Tab-separated table of C-alpha atoms (C1' of nucleotides) in Angstrom:
chain	number	residue	atom	x	y	z
A	176	UNK	CA	87.663	120.623	119.705
A	177	UNK	CA	90.751	118.514	119.027
A	178	UNK	CA	92.456	117.565	122.260
A	179	UNK	CA	91.148	117.317	125.865
A	180	UNK	CA	94.189	118.680	127.369
A	181	UNK	CA	94.406	121.566	124.974
A	182	UNK	CA	90.877	122.529	125.829
A	183	UNK	CA	91.331	122.177	129.597
A	184	UNK	CA	94.383	124.407	129.365
A	185	UNK	CA	92.461	127.014	127.536
A	186	UNK	CA	89.670	126.767	130.125
A	187	UNK	CA	92.075	127.366	133.021
A	188	UNK	CA	93.542	130.230	131.057
A	189	UNK	CA	90.122	131.822	131.116
A	190	UNK	CA	89.476	131.217	134.847
A	191	UNK	CA	87.183	128.417	134.091
A	192	UNK	CA	87.151	125.125	135.964
A	193	UNK	CA	87.443	121.626	134.644
A	194	UNK	CA	84.808	119.381	136.186
A	195	UNK	CA	84.327	115.704	135.420
A	196	UNK	CA	80.984	116.626	133.633
A	197	UNK	CA	82.747	119.090	131.240
A	198	UNK	CA	85.579	116.851	130.715
A	199	UNK	CA	83.303	114.052	129.551
A	200	UNK	CA	81.218	116.538	127.390
A	201	UNK	CA	84.392	117.632	125.694
A	202	UNK	CA	85.728	114.138	125.246
A	203	UNK	CA	82.434	113.091	123.558
A	204	UNK	CA	82.839	115.846	120.962
A	205	UNK	CA	86.357	114.969	119.809
A	206	UNK	CA	86.306	113.833	116.077
A	207	UNK	CA	82.494	113.820	116.068
A	208	UNK	CA	81.482	114.417	112.491
A	209	UNK	CA	77.691	113.636	112.833
A	210	UNK	CA	76.853	117.208	114.109
A	211	UNK	CA	74.976	116.158	117.248
A	212	UNK	CA	72.234	118.129	119.062
A	213	UNK	CA	72.616	119.139	122.613
A	214	UNK	CA	70.168	116.443	123.448
A	215	UNK	CA	72.450	113.829	121.652
A	216	UNK	CA	75.382	114.916	123.631
A	217	UNK	CA	73.297	114.757	126.709
A	218	UNK	CA	72.154	111.149	126.111
A	219	UNK	CA	75.640	110.008	125.267
A	220	UNK	CA	77.211	111.553	128.394
A	221	UNK	CA	74.167	110.421	130.636
A	222	UNK	CA	75.357	106.749	129.966
A	223	UNK	CA	78.464	107.630	132.126
A	224	UNK	CA	77.180	110.330	134.489
A	225	UNK	CA	73.418	109.428	134.820
A	226	UNK	CA	72.642	112.505	137.103
A	227	UNK	CA	74.086	115.054	134.713
A	228	UNK	CA	71.620	117.818	133.700
A	229	UNK	CA	70.755	118.929	130.164
A	230	UNK	CA	71.386	122.565	131.466
A	231	UNK	CA	74.923	121.719	132.276
A	232	UNK	CA	75.369	120.211	128.777
A	233	UNK	CA	74.048	123.360	127.200
A	234	UNK	CA	76.375	125.553	129.280
A	235	UNK	CA	79.328	123.547	128.490
A	236	UNK	CA	78.749	123.633	124.858
A	237	UNK	CA	78.023	127.309	124.965
A	238	UNK	CA	81.302	127.991	126.594
A	239	UNK	CA	83.123	125.926	123.788
A	240	UNK	CA	81.337	128.002	121.222
A	241	UNK	CA	82.349	131.257	122.863
A	242	UNK	CA	85.947	130.102	122.901
A	243	UNK	CA	85.798	129.312	119.303
A	244	UNK	CA	86.492	125.593	119.865
A	245	UNK	CA	83.060	124.502	118.638
A	246	UNK	CA	80.685	125.528	115.799
A	247	UNK	CA	77.049	126.029	116.391
A	248	UNK	CA	74.979	125.388	113.298
A	249	UNK	CA	71.383	126.434	113.105
A	250	UNK	CA	70.586	126.709	109.324
A	251	UNK	CA	67.276	124.850	109.387
A	252	UNK	CA	65.941	126.754	112.371
A	253	UNK	CA	65.543	123.477	114.262
A	254	UNK	CA	67.640	122.450	117.171
A	255	UNK	CA	71.268	123.683	117.135
A	256	UNK	CA	73.716	121.225	115.816
A	257	UNK	CA	77.388	121.279	116.909
A	258	UNK	CA	80.541	120.786	114.903
A	259	UNK	CA	83.859	120.229	116.429
A	260	UNK	CA	85.665	121.073	113.201
A	261	UNK	CA	86.169	124.849	113.425
A	262	UNK	CA	88.387	125.309	110.316
A	263	UNK	CA	86.379	126.838	107.361
A	264	UNK	CA	84.327	124.296	105.439
A	265	UNK	CA	81.053	123.871	103.856
A	266	UNK	CA	77.929	121.624	104.608
A	267	UNK	CA	75.875	119.107	102.770
A	268	UNK	CA	72.405	119.087	104.394
A	269	UNK	CA	69.956	116.490	103.735
A	270	UNK	CA	66.333	117.970	103.516
A	271	UNK	CA	64.985	114.431	104.131
A	272	UNK	CA	66.486	113.502	107.473
A	273	UNK	CA	68.370	116.685	108.418
A	274	UNK	CA	71.683	114.928	108.548
A	275	UNK	CA	74.703	117.224	107.939
A	276	UNK	CA	77.995	116.245	106.232
A	277	UNK	CA	81.183	118.346	106.137
A	278	UNK	CA	82.882	119.165	103.002
A	279	UNK	CA	86.614	119.523	103.988
A	280	UNK	CA	87.765	119.975	100.391
A	281	UNK	CA	88.777	123.625	100.138
A	282	UNK	CA	86.462	125.373	97.647
A	283	UNK	CA	87.081	128.691	95.995
A	284	UNK	CA	84.016	130.776	96.979
A	285	UNK	CA	83.315	133.681	94.634
A	286	UNK	CA	82.662	137.022	95.993
A	287	UNK	CA	79.947	139.493	94.577
A	288	UNK	CA	80.881	142.494	92.890
A	289	UNK	CA	81.022	145.850	94.526
A	290	UNK	CA	77.876	146.798	92.927
A	291	UNK	CA	76.150	144.079	94.822
A	292	UNK	CA	77.869	144.206	98.160
A	293	UNK	CA	78.605	147.807	98.309
A	294	UNK	CA	80.594	148.702	101.423
A	295	UNK	CA	79.495	145.554	103.025
A	296	UNK	CA	82.666	144.018	104.745
A	297	UNK	CA	82.669	140.287	104.214
A	298	UNK	CA	84.491	138.499	107.046
A	299	UNK	CA	83.669	134.945	106.061
A	300	UNK	CA	81.669	132.997	103.576
A	301	UNK	CA	80.251	129.421	103.314
A	302	UNK	CA	78.284	127.286	100.949
A	303	UNK	CA	75.393	125.243	101.910
A	304	UNK	CA	74.466	122.491	99.754
A	305	UNK	CA	70.706	121.239	100.100
A	306	UNK	CA	69.814	117.809	98.830
A	307	UNK	CA	69.279	114.143	99.582
A	308	UNK	CA	71.614	111.830	101.340
A	309	UNK	CA	71.906	108.164	99.960
A	310	UNK	CA	69.517	106.781	102.659
A	311	UNK	CA	66.797	109.296	101.686
A	312	UNK	CA	67.008	108.828	97.940
A	313	UNK	CA	64.816	105.714	97.993
B	80	UNK	CA	55.686	136.942	95.579
B	81	UNK	CA	55.480	139.089	92.533
B	82	UNK	CA	51.822	139.933	91.720
B	83	UNK	CA	48.796	139.763	93.936
B	84	UNK	CA	46.622	138.545	91.174
B	85	UNK	CA	48.849	135.745	90.287
B	86	UNK	CA	49.128	134.707	93.945
B	87	UNK	CA	45.315	134.756	94.373
B	88	UNK	CA	44.872	132.723	91.325
B	89	UNK	CA	47.182	130.131	92.540
B	90	UNK	CA	45.355	130.242	95.972
B	91	UNK	CA	42.113	129.495	94.289
B	92	UNK	CA	43.677	126.751	92.318
B	93	UNK	CA	44.622	124.965	95.571
B	94	UNK	CA	41.206	125.412	97.157
B	95	UNK	CA	42.311	128.137	99.401
B	96	UNK	CA	40.346	131.386	99.995
B	97	UNK	CA	41.395	134.954	99.559
B	98	UNK	CA	40.582	136.975	102.531
B	99	UNK	CA	41.147	140.741	103.071
B	100	UNK	CA	43.824	139.721	105.548
B	101	UNK	CA	45.645	137.523	103.208
B	102	UNK	CA	45.423	139.983	100.403
B	103	UNK	CA	46.994	142.655	102.519
B	104	UNK	CA	49.605	140.353	103.823
B	105	UNK	CA	50.606	139.434	100.316
B	106	UNK	CA	50.593	143.054	99.136
B	107	UNK	CA	52.902	143.847	101.951
B	108	UNK	CA	55.615	141.366	100.742
B	109	UNK	CA	55.749	142.556	97.182
B	110	UNK	CA	59.092	143.849	96.272
B	111	UNK	CA	60.202	143.853	99.886
B	112	UNK	CA	63.906	143.218	100.085
B	113	UNK	CA	64.517	143.865	103.664
B	114	UNK	CA	63.729	140.243	104.779
B	115	UNK	CA	60.999	141.036	107.343
B	116	UNK	CA	60.155	138.975	110.388
B	117	UNK	CA	56.643	137.680	110.924
B	118	UNK	CA	56.319	140.407	113.671
B	119	UNK	CA	57.350	143.118	111.062
B	120	UNK	CA	54.762	141.968	108.624
B	121	UNK	CA	52.221	141.804	111.403
B	122	UNK	CA	52.916	145.430	112.423
B	123	UNK	CA	52.796	146.720	109.047
B	124	UNK	CA	49.418	145.028	108.292
B	125	UNK	CA	48.015	145.994	111.677
B	126	UNK	CA	48.085	149.687	110.645
B	127	UNK	CA	45.342	148.870	108.175
B	128	UNK	CA	43.505	145.950	109.810
B	129	UNK	CA	44.015	146.710	113.525
B	130	UNK	CA	42.330	143.600	114.864
B	131	UNK	CA	44.281	140.995	112.768
B	132	UNK	CA	46.156	138.427	114.970
B	133	UNK	CA	49.741	137.345	114.857
B	134	UNK	CA	48.576	133.735	114.251
B	135	UNK	CA	46.881	134.763	111.044
B	136	UNK	CA	50.072	136.347	109.672
B	137	UNK	CA	51.972	133.214	110.505
B	138	UNK	CA	49.599	130.936	108.775
B	139	UNK	CA	49.385	133.151	105.543
B	140	UNK	CA	53.116	133.268	105.449
B	141	UNK	CA	53.325	129.601	105.977
B	142	UNK	CA	51.109	128.927	103.062
B	143	UNK	CA	53.119	131.023	100.737
B	144	UNK	CA	56.204	129.257	101.827
B	145	UNK	CA	54.556	125.881	100.970
B	146	UNK	CA	53.474	127.116	97.668
B	147	UNK	CA	57.025	128.179	96.767
B	148	UNK	CA	56.215	131.734	96.457
B	149	UNK	CA	58.108	132.987	99.582
B	150	UNK	CA	61.506	132.003	101.064
B	151	UNK	CA	61.899	131.344	104.753
B	152	UNK	CA	65.339	132.214	106.031
B	153	UNK	CA	66.543	130.966	109.351
B	154	UNK	CA	70.303	130.876	109.353
B	155	UNK	CA	70.965	132.517	112.541
B	156	UNK	CA	68.540	130.590	114.558
B	157	UNK	CA	66.685	133.722	115.492
B	158	UNK	CA	63.385	134.727	114.124
B	159	UNK	CA	62.531	133.454	110.761
B	160	UNK	CA	62.916	136.017	107.961
B	161	UNK	CA	61.026	136.078	104.873
B	162	UNK	CA	62.121	136.856	101.329
B	163	UNK	CA	59.798	137.302	98.365
B	164	UNK	CA	62.505	136.791	96.051
B	165	UNK	CA	62.424	133.061	95.278
B	166	UNK	CA	64.879	132.881	92.311
B	167	UNK	CA	68.286	131.434	93.385
B	168	UNK	CA	70.456	133.931	95.107
B	169	UNK	CA	72.873	134.491	97.842
B	170	UNK	CA	72.737	136.563	101.066
B	171	UNK	CA	75.045	138.950	102.847
B	172	UNK	CA	74.256	138.810	106.628
B	173	UNK	CA	75.356	141.406	108.970
B	174	UNK	CA	76.596	139.834	112.266
B	175	UNK	CA	76.122	143.359	113.891
B	176	UNK	CA	72.484	144.184	113.223
B	177	UNK	CA	71.252	140.989	111.696
B	178	UNK	CA	70.369	142.768	108.447
B	179	UNK	CA	70.139	140.599	105.347
B	180	UNK	CA	70.976	141.814	101.761
B	181	UNK	CA	70.357	139.854	98.593
B	182	UNK	CA	73.050	139.148	96.056
B	183	UNK	CA	71.251	138.970	92.777
B	184	UNK	CA	74.307	138.687	90.634
B	185	UNK	CA	74.574	135.027	89.464
B	186	UNK	CA	77.675	133.437	90.961
B	187	UNK	CA	79.171	130.228	89.995
B	188	UNK	CA	79.052	128.084	92.981
B	189	UNK	CA	81.681	125.259	92.898
B	190	UNK	CA	80.478	121.736	93.660
B	191	UNK	CA	82.488	119.300	95.832
B	192	UNK	CA	84.193	116.406	94.404
B	193	UNK	CA	82.701	112.826	94.485
B	194	UNK	CA	85.124	111.935	97.072
B	195	UNK	CA	83.573	114.625	99.377
B	196	UNK	CA	79.817	114.364	98.631
B	197	UNK	CA	79.725	110.674	97.690
B	198	UNK	CA	76.252	109.726	96.493
B	199	UNK	CA	74.733	112.792	98.122
B	200	UNK	CA	72.279	114.327	95.603
B	201	UNK	CA	72.633	118.110	95.549
B	202	UNK	CA	69.413	119.813	94.647
B	203	UNK	CA	70.342	123.439	95.344
B	204	UNK	CA	73.362	125.350	96.823
B	205	UNK	CA	73.778	128.975	98.115
B	206	UNK	CA	76.423	131.201	99.494
B	207	UNK	CA	76.104	132.915	102.800
B	208	UNK	CA	78.477	135.895	103.335
B	209	UNK	CA	78.859	136.941	106.984
B	210	UNK	CA	80.241	140.424	107.761
B	211	UNK	CA	79.320	143.943	108.710
B	212	UNK	CA	77.052	146.289	106.852
B	213	UNK	CA	78.125	149.938	106.513
B	214	UNK	CA	76.235	151.081	109.477
B	215	UNK	CA	77.843	148.548	111.809
B	216	UNK	CA	81.335	149.261	110.709
B	217	UNK	CA	81.679	152.408	112.851
C	73	DT	C1'	88.105	129.959	151.114
C	74	DT	C1'	86.633	131.651	146.879
C	75	DC	C1'	83.985	131.555	142.973
C	76	DG	C1'	82.724	128.937	139.074
C	77	DC	C1'	79.818	124.746	138.191
C	78	DT	C1'	75.957	121.595	139.018
C	79	DG	C1'	71.184	120.146	139.148
C	80	DC	C1'	66.542	121.414	139.510
C	81	DA	C1'	62.697	123.831	138.126
C	82	DA	C1'	60.770	127.691	136.214
C	83	DA	C1'	60.847	131.190	132.950
C	84	DG	C1'	61.415	132.842	128.074
C	85	DG	C1'	60.437	133.550	123.333
C	86	DG	C1'	59.157	132.424	118.752
C	87	DT	C1'	55.947	129.469	116.579
C	88	DT	C1'	52.003	126.254	116.362
C	89	DT	C1'	47.490	124.456	117.652
C	90	DG	C1'	42.573	123.970	119.277
C	91	DC	C1'	38.334	125.748	118.979
C	92	DA	C1'	34.243	128.485	118.394
C	93	DT	C1'	32.873	131.939	115.267
C	94	DA	C1'	32.904	134.518	110.998
C	95	DT	C1'	33.476	134.372	105.969
C	96	DT	C1'	34.508	132.746	101.400
C	97	DG	C1'	33.079	130.507	97.094
D	296	DC	C1'	25.897	125.276	102.643
D	297	DA	C1'	30.283	123.333	103.070
D	298	DA	C1'	34.811	124.201	104.012
D	299	DT	C1'	38.401	127.373	104.891
D	300	DA	C1'	40.042	131.480	107.663
D	301	DT	C1'	40.129	134.191	111.674
D	302	DG	C1'	41.181	135.506	116.429
D	303	DC	C1'	42.159	134.358	120.931
D	304	DA	C1'	44.484	131.844	124.266
D	305	DA	C1'	46.827	127.933	125.569
D	306	DA	C1'	50.260	124.713	124.195
D	307	DC	C1'	54.860	123.534	122.406
D	308	DC	C1'	59.675	123.067	122.212
D	309	DC	C1'	64.195	124.313	122.531
D	310	DT	C1'	67.087	127.109	125.263
D	311	DT	C1'	68.258	130.174	129.091
D	312	DT	C1'	68.047	131.592	133.759
D	313	DG	C1'	67.777	131.805	139.021
D	314	DC	C1'	69.287	129.780	142.932
D	315	DA	C1'	70.948	127.019	146.779
D	316	DG	C1'	74.473	123.728	147.391
D	317	DC	C1'	78.796	121.601	145.818
D	318	DG	C1'	83.370	121.286	144.551
D	319	DA	C1'	87.775	122.825	141.844
D	320	DA	C1'	91.859	125.475	142.551
DNA sequence: TTCGCTGCAAAGGGTTTGCATATTG
DNA sequence: CAATATGCAAACCCTTTGCAGCGAA
């Protein structure tokens, strides 16, 4: 998710429709680096469209994920978190508060030897760093 | 989870009790590299103790995880998978069938610069390789 | 006018919990 | 005997689904 107009064009191209609800949801995600939950997006959007339903938010997010415009993160098995940055990157996850931070620096990720991966065909890889954020270190 | 006797000793040490159900569950996990779900463990154990309940399996697994003897994997946000290998290692995850393979080869995992991680205190890191296993490549 | 989207409420599915009973140590 | 574990069923929680009506194109 980078630009509203770009997203809306892509939606049209796939026979989807641009409603005020969806436009607002997509707007909300632009440049958001705090990896919100569906509920977080819902709360934020509800401040402007009070009657919007959580199901609508889920469906809008799901469409974005299907289009490859949004990343769904579910490492901890808790609620899904969403990340508008879809270029390859890694994550710092705080085991204290569950906050997630992007690592935009490009890192060289080693690949396992053939003896380990066999014929497994690796499509993408990522690193997850578990630890404590500043706030949780006290 | 490496040895039944070791596990049982540790259980005693924590004031826990060793029941036939738990002994069997722990036995089942030894050297298991296929990352079973709770349901898988349940089915396997039920062949020997038909009246065991799924809740009992969940509780036994949960205790092992708390003791650090078992790893709970929930990357995909689907059912939890369990891994008796608790030493640091990475995973090959097949996006086709959901199978998980361990990478035991020790890999040097790069750490992000200070400018990226800031004061975040990294406790452990792991690499996830997403791709297709041999069976799913056809 | 068509067909996707909305909001509501109900259903789903994995996991957890409450409780009476059984068992361990 | 005291305290934990068991089994059952119900509760939980996040997410998805069904559906009648609405609204975008």
